[in-house]
Tab-separated table of C-alpha atoms and ligand atoms in Angstrom:
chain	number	residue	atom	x	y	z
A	99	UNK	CA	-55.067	-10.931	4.233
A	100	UNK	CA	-55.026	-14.231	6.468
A	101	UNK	CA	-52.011	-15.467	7.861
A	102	UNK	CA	-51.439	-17.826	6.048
A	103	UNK	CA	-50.602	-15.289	3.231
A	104	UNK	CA	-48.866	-13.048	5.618
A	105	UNK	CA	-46.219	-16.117	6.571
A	106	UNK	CA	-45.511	-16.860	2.892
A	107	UNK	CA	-45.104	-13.143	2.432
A	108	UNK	CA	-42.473	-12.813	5.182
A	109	UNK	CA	-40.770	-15.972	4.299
A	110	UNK	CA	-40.357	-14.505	0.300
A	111	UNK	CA	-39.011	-11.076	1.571
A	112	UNK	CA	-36.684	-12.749	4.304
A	113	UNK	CA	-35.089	-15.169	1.301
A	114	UNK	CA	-35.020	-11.983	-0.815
A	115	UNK	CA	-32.820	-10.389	1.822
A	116	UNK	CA	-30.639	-13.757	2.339
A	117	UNK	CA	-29.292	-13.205	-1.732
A	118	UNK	CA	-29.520	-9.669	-1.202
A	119	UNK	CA	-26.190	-8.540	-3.426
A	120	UNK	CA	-23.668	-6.816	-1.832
A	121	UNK	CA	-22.304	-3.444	-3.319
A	122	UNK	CA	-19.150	-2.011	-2.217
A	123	UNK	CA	-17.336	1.008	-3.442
A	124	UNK	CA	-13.507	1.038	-3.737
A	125	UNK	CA	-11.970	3.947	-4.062
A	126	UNK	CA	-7.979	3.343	-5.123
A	127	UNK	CA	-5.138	5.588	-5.306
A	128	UNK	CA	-4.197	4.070	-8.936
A	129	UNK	CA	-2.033	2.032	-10.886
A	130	UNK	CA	1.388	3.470	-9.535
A	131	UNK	CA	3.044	0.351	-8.556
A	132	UNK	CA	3.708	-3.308	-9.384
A	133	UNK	CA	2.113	-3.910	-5.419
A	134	UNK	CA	-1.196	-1.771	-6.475
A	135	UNK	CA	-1.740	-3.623	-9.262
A	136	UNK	CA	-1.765	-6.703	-7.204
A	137	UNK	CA	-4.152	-5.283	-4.527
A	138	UNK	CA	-6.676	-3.477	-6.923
A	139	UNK	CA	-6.595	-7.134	-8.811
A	140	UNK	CA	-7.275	-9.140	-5.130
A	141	UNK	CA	-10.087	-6.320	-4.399
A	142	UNK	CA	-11.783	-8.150	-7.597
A	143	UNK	CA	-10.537	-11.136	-7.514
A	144	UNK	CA	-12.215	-11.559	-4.006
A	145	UNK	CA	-15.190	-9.572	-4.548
A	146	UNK	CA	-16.111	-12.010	-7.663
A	147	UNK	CA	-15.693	-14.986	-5.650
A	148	UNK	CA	-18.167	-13.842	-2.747
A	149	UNK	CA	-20.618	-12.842	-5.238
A	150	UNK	CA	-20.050	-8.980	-4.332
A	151	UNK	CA	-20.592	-6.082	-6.751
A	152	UNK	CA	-17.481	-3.904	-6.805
A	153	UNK	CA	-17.557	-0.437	-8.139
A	154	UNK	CA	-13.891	0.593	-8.761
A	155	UNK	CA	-12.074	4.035	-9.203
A	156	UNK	CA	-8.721	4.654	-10.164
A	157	UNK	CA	-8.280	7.638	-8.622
A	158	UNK	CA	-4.989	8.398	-10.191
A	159	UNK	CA	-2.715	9.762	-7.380
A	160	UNK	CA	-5.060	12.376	-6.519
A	161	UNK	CA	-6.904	12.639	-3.859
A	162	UNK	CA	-9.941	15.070	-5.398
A	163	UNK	CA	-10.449	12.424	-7.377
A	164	UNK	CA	-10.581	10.043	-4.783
A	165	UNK	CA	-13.529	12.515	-2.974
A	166	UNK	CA	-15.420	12.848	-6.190
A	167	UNK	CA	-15.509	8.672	-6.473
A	168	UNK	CA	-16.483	8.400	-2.616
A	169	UNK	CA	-19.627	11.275	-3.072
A	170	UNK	CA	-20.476	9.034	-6.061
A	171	UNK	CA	-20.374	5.959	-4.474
A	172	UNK	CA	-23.070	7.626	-1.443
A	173	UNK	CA	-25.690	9.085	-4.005
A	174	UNK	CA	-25.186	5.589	-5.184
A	175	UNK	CA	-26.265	4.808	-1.955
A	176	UNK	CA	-23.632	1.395	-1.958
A	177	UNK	CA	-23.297	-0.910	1.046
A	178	UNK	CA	-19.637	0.033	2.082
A	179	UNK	CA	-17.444	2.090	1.241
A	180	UNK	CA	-13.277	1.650	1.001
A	181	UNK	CA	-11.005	4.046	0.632
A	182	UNK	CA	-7.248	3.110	0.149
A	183	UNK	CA	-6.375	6.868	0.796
A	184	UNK	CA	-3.800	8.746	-1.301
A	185	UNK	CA	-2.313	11.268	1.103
A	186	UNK	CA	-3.464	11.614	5.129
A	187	UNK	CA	-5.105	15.073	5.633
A	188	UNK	CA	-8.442	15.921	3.964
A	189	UNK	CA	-10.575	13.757	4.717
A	190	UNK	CA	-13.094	14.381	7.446
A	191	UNK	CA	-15.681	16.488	5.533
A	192	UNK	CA	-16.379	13.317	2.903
A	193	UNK	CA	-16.636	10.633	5.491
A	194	UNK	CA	-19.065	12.886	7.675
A	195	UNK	CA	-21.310	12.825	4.560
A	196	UNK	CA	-20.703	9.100	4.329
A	197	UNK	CA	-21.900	8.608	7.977
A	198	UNK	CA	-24.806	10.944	7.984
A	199	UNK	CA	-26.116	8.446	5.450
A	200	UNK	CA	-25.558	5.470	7.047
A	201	UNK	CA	-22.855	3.951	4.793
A	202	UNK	CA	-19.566	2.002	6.936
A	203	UNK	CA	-16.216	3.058	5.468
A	204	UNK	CA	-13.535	0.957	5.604
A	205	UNK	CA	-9.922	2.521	5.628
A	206	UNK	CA	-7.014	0.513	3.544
A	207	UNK	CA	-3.317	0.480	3.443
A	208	UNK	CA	-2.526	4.501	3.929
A	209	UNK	CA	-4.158	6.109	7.235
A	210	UNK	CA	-6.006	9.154	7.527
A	211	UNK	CA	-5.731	11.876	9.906
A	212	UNK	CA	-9.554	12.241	10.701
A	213	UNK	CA	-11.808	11.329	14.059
A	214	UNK	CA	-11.987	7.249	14.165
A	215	UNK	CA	-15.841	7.898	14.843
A	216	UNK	CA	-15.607	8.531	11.291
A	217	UNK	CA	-14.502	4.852	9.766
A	218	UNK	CA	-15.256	1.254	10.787
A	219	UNK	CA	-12.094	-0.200	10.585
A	220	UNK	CA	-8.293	0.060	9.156
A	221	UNK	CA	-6.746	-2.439	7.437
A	222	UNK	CA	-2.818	-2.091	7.204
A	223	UNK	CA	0.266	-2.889	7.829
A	224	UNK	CA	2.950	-1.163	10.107
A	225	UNK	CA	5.120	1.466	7.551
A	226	UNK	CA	7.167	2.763	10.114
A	227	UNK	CA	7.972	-1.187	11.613
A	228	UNK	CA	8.739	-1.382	7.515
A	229	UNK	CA	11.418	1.404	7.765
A	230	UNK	CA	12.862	0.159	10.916
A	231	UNK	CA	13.324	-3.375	9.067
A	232	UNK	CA	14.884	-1.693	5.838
A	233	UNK	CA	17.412	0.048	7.563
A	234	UNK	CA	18.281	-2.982	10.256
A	235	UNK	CA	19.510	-4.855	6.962
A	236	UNK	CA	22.177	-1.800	6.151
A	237	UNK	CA	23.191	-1.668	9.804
A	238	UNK	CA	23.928	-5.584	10.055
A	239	UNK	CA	25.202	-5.375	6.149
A	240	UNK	CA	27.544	-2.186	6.385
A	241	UNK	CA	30.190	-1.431	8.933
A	242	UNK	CA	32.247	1.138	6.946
A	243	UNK	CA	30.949	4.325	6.013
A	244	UNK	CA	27.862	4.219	4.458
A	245	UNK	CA	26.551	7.579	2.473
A	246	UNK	CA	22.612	7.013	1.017
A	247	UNK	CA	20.360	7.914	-1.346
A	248	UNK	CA	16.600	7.896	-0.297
A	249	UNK	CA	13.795	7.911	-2.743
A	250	UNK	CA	10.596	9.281	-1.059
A	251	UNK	CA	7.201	7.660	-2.028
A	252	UNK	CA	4.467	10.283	-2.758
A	253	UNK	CA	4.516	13.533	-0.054
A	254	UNK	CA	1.805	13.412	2.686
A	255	UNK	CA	0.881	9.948	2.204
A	256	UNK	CA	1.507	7.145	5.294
A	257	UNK	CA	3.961	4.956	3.443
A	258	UNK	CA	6.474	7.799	2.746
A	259	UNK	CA	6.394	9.737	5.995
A	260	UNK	CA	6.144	6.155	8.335
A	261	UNK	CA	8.786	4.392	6.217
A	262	UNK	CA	11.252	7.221	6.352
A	263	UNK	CA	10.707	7.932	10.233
A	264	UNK	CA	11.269	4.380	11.196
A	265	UNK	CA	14.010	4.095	8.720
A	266	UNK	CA	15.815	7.384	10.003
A	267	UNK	CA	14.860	6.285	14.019
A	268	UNK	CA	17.903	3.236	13.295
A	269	UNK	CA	20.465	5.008	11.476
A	270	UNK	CA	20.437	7.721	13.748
A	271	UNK	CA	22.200	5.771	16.289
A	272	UNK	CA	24.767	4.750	13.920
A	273	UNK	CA	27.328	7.658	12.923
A	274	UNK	CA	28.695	5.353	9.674
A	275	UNK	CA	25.580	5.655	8.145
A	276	UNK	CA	23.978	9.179	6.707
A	277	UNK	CA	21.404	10.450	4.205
A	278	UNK	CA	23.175	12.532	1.713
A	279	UNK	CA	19.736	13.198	-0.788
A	280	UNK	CA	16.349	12.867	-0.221
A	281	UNK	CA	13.496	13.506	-2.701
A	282	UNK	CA	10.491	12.014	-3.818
A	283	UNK	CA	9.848	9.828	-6.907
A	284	UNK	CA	6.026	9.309	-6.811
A	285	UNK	CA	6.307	5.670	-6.251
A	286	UNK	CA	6.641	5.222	-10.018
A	287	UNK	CA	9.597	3.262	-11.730
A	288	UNK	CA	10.202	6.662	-14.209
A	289	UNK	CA	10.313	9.135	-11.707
A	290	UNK	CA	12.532	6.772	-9.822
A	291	UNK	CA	15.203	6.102	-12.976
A	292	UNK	CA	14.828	9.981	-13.462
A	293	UNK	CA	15.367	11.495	-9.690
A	294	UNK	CA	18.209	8.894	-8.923
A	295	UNK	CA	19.877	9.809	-12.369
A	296	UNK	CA	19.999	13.443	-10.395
A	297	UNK	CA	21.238	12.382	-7.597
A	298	UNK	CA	24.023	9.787	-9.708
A	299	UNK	CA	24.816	13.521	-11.200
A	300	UNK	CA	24.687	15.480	-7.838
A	301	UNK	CA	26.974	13.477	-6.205
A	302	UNK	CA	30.245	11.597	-6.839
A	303	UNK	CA	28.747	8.420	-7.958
A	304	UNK	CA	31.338	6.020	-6.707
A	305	UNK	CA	30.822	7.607	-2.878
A	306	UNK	CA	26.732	6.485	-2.985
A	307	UNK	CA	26.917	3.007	-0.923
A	308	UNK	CA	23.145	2.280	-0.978
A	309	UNK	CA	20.193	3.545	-2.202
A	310	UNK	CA	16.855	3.526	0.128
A	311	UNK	CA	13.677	3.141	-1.704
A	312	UNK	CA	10.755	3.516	-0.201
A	313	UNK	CA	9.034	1.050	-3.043
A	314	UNK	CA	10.207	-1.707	-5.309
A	315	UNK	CA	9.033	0.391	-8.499
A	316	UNK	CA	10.603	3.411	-7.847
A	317	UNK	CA	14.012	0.550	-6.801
A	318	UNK	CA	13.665	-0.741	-10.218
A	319	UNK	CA	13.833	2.759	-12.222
A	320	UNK	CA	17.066	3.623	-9.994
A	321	UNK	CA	18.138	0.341	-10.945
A	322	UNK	CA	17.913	1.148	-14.138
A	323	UNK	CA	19.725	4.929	-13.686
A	324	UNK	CA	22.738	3.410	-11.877
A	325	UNK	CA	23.203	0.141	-14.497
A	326	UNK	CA	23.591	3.234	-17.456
A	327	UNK	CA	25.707	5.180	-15.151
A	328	UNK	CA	28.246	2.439	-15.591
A	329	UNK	CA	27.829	1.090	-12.276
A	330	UNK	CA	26.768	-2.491	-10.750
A	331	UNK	CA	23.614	-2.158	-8.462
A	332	UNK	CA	23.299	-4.396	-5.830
A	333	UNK	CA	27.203	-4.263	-5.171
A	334	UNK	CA	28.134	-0.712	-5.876
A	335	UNK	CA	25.546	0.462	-4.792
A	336	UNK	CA	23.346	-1.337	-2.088
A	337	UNK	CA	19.432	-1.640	-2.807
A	338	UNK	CA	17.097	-1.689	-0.315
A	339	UNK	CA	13.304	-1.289	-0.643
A	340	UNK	CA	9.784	-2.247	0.364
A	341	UNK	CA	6.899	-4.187	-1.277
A	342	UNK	CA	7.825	-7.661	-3.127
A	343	UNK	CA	6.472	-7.384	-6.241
A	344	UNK	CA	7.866	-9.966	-8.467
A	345	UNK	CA	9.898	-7.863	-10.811
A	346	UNK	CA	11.898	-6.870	-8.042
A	347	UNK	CA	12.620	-10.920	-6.759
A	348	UNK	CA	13.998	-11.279	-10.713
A	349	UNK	CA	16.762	-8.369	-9.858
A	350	UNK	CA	17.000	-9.907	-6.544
A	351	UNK	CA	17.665	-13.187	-8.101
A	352	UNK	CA	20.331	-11.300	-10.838
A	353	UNK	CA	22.324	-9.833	-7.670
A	354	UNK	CA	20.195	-6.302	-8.848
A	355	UNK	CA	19.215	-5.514	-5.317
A	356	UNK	CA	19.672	-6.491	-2.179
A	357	UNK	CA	16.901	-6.493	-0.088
A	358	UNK	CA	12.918	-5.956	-0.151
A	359	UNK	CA	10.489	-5.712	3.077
A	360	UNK	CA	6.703	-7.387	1.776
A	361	UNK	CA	3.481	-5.732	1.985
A	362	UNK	CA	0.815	-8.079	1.797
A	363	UNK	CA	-1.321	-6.823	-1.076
A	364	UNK	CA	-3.865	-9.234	-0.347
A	365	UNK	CA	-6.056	-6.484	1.579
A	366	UNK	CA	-9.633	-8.494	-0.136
A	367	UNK	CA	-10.881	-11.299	2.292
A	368	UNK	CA	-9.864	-9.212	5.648
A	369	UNK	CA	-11.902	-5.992	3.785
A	370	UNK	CA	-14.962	-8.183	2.588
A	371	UNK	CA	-14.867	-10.433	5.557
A	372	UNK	CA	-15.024	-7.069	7.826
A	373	UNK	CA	-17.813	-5.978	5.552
A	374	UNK	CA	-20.165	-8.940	5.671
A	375	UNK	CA	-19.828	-9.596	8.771
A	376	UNK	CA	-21.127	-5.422	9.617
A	377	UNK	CA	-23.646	-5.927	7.393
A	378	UNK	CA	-24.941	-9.232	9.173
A	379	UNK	CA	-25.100	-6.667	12.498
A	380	UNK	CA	-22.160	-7.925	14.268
A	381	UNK	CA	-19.902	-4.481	15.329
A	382	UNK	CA	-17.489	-5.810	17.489
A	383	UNK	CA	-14.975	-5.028	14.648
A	384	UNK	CA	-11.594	-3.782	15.603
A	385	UNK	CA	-10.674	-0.388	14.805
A	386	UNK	CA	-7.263	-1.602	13.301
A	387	UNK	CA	-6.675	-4.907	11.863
A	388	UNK	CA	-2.665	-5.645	11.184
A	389	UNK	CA	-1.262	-7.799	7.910
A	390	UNK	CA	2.623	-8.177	8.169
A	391	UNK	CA	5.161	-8.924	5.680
A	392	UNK	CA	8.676	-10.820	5.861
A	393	UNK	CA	12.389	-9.061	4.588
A	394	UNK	CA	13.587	-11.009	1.518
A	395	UNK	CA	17.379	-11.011	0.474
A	396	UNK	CA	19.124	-12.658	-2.589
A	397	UNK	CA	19.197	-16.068	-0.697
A	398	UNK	CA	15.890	-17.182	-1.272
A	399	UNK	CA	15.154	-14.301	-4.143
A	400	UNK	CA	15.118	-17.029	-7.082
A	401	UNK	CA	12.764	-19.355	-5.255
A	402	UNK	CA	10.474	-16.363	-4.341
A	403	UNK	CA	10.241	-15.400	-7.667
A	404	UNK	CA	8.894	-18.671	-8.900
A	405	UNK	CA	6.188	-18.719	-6.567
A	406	UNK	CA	5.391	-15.126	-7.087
A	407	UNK	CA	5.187	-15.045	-10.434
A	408	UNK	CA	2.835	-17.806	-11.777
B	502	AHR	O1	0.820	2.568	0.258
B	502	AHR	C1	1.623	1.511	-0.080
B	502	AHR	C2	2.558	1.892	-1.178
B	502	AHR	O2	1.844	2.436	-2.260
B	502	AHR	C3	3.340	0.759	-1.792
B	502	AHR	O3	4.488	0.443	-1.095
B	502	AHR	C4	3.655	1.337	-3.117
B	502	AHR	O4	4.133	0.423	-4.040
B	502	AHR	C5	2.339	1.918	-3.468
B	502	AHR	O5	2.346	2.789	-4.462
């Protein structure tokens, strides 16, 4: 072969690799929430606009599942891999397999309790900074005595166990305010309506002066629980909850609820933009990269509705 063929031959295999397509695997928690919805749609969303192939799994709240989609996505031998965890522990065997073969995973939302060896990067905001936000509201918006009702999100994942530490670190230097039930709700609006129609039962209704949420969806089920137990949320009982979905700006906006912290759901460019630029051989990549997200009252709930919903 001269050179001349040789040059042409490099030159067609270096323009193959310059379209080369991307594949990435994603492997979700589900389609719990108003905010996952959002994210799993910006994961596409983004991933069709850069021309990337995205294999999606809904994982369904459960973690084996999530494992089973991530072994997949390595005999599939993909690109990258993402994992927007469901619960922290359990994860180190499945990304050692993912690094023996060579494939970056990138960590989203939810952490994991595993060596950072064993990931590229996290992308995700602060929960616990979340809780401590949530509860500064009640402390500025409630003198008297204030008894609450928490709804956990699911058990062992970041977003629960953060939110309610940094929301518990405020209160407990104020003696007005106390937890008086606590239980999980799965981040879904129908365990939410059911567990906080328990706790409308369990306790004297008229004593409750807020209810805690750790998400908007399980907020708007409890919503629901304490509007048929004759009661008027949002001034009877207090609302206070993370995410800022649009649903919850419409209750907002009705004088529903009270207060919501954001989380960003748009988790795409950061993820692909961290992924491209890997695969282009540049690894001075952060091992945490931080999205934040403003508290939204009633005051500006209408407006934020409008934008949020077209
Ligand atoms: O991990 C983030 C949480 O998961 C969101 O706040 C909630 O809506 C979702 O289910």
């Amino acid at each position: 072969m001269n050179i001349k063929t040789l040059a042409m031959m490099s030159l067609l295999l270096l323009s193959q690799n310059a379209v080369a397509e991307i594949v990435v695997g994603f492997a979700q928690v589900g389609s719990e929430s108003g905010w996952r919805t959002n994210f799993s749609n910006d994961m596409r969303e983004e991933a069709k606009q850069r021309g990337i192939t995205l294999k999606f799994a809904d994982s369904q709240q459960q973690q084996a599942n999530q494992i089973r989609a991530v072994r997949t996505f390595i005999a599939m031998r993909v690109d990258a891999i993402v994992v927007a965890p469901v619960v922290e522990t359990g994860w180190t065997p499945i990304l050692r397999q993912a690094q023996r073969s060579d494939i970056p995973v990138i960590i989203l939302d939810r952490n994991i309790r595993a060596d950072e060896d064993l990931y590229l990067t996290r992308i995700a905001s602060d929960f616990v900074e979340e809780g401590v936000k949530a509860a500064q509201w009640l402390v500025e918006n409630e003198q008297g005595e204030c008894r609450v009702v928490e709804l956990q999100g699911t058990v062992g994942s970041t977003a629960a166990i953060d939110r309610g530490t940094g929301f518990n670190r405020v209160i407990d230097k104020h003696d007005n305010i106390t937890i008086v039930r606590s239980q999980t709700a799965e981040f879904t609006r129908n365990r939410g309506k059911e567990v906080m129609e328990n706790f409308l039962r369990a306790e004297d209704p008229y004593s409750i002066c807020a209810l805690w949420a750790h998400n908007d969806e399980m907020a708007l089920g409890a919503i629901q629980a304490i509007k048929e137990s004759g009661l008027a949320p949002g001034k009877d009982i207090k609302v206070i909850s993370v995410d800022g979905i649009p649903d919850y700006f419409l209750a907002m906006a009705n004088g529903l609820a009270n207060v919501t912290v954001e989380l960003d759901p748009h988790l795409g460019a950061p993820t692909y933009d961290v992924i491209q630029r890997y695969l282009k051989g540049d690894t001075d990549i952060p091992k945490l990269i931080r999205t934040t997200g403003d508290v939204y009252t009633q005051a500006t709930a209408a407006e934020e509705y409008q934008k949020r919903s077209q």
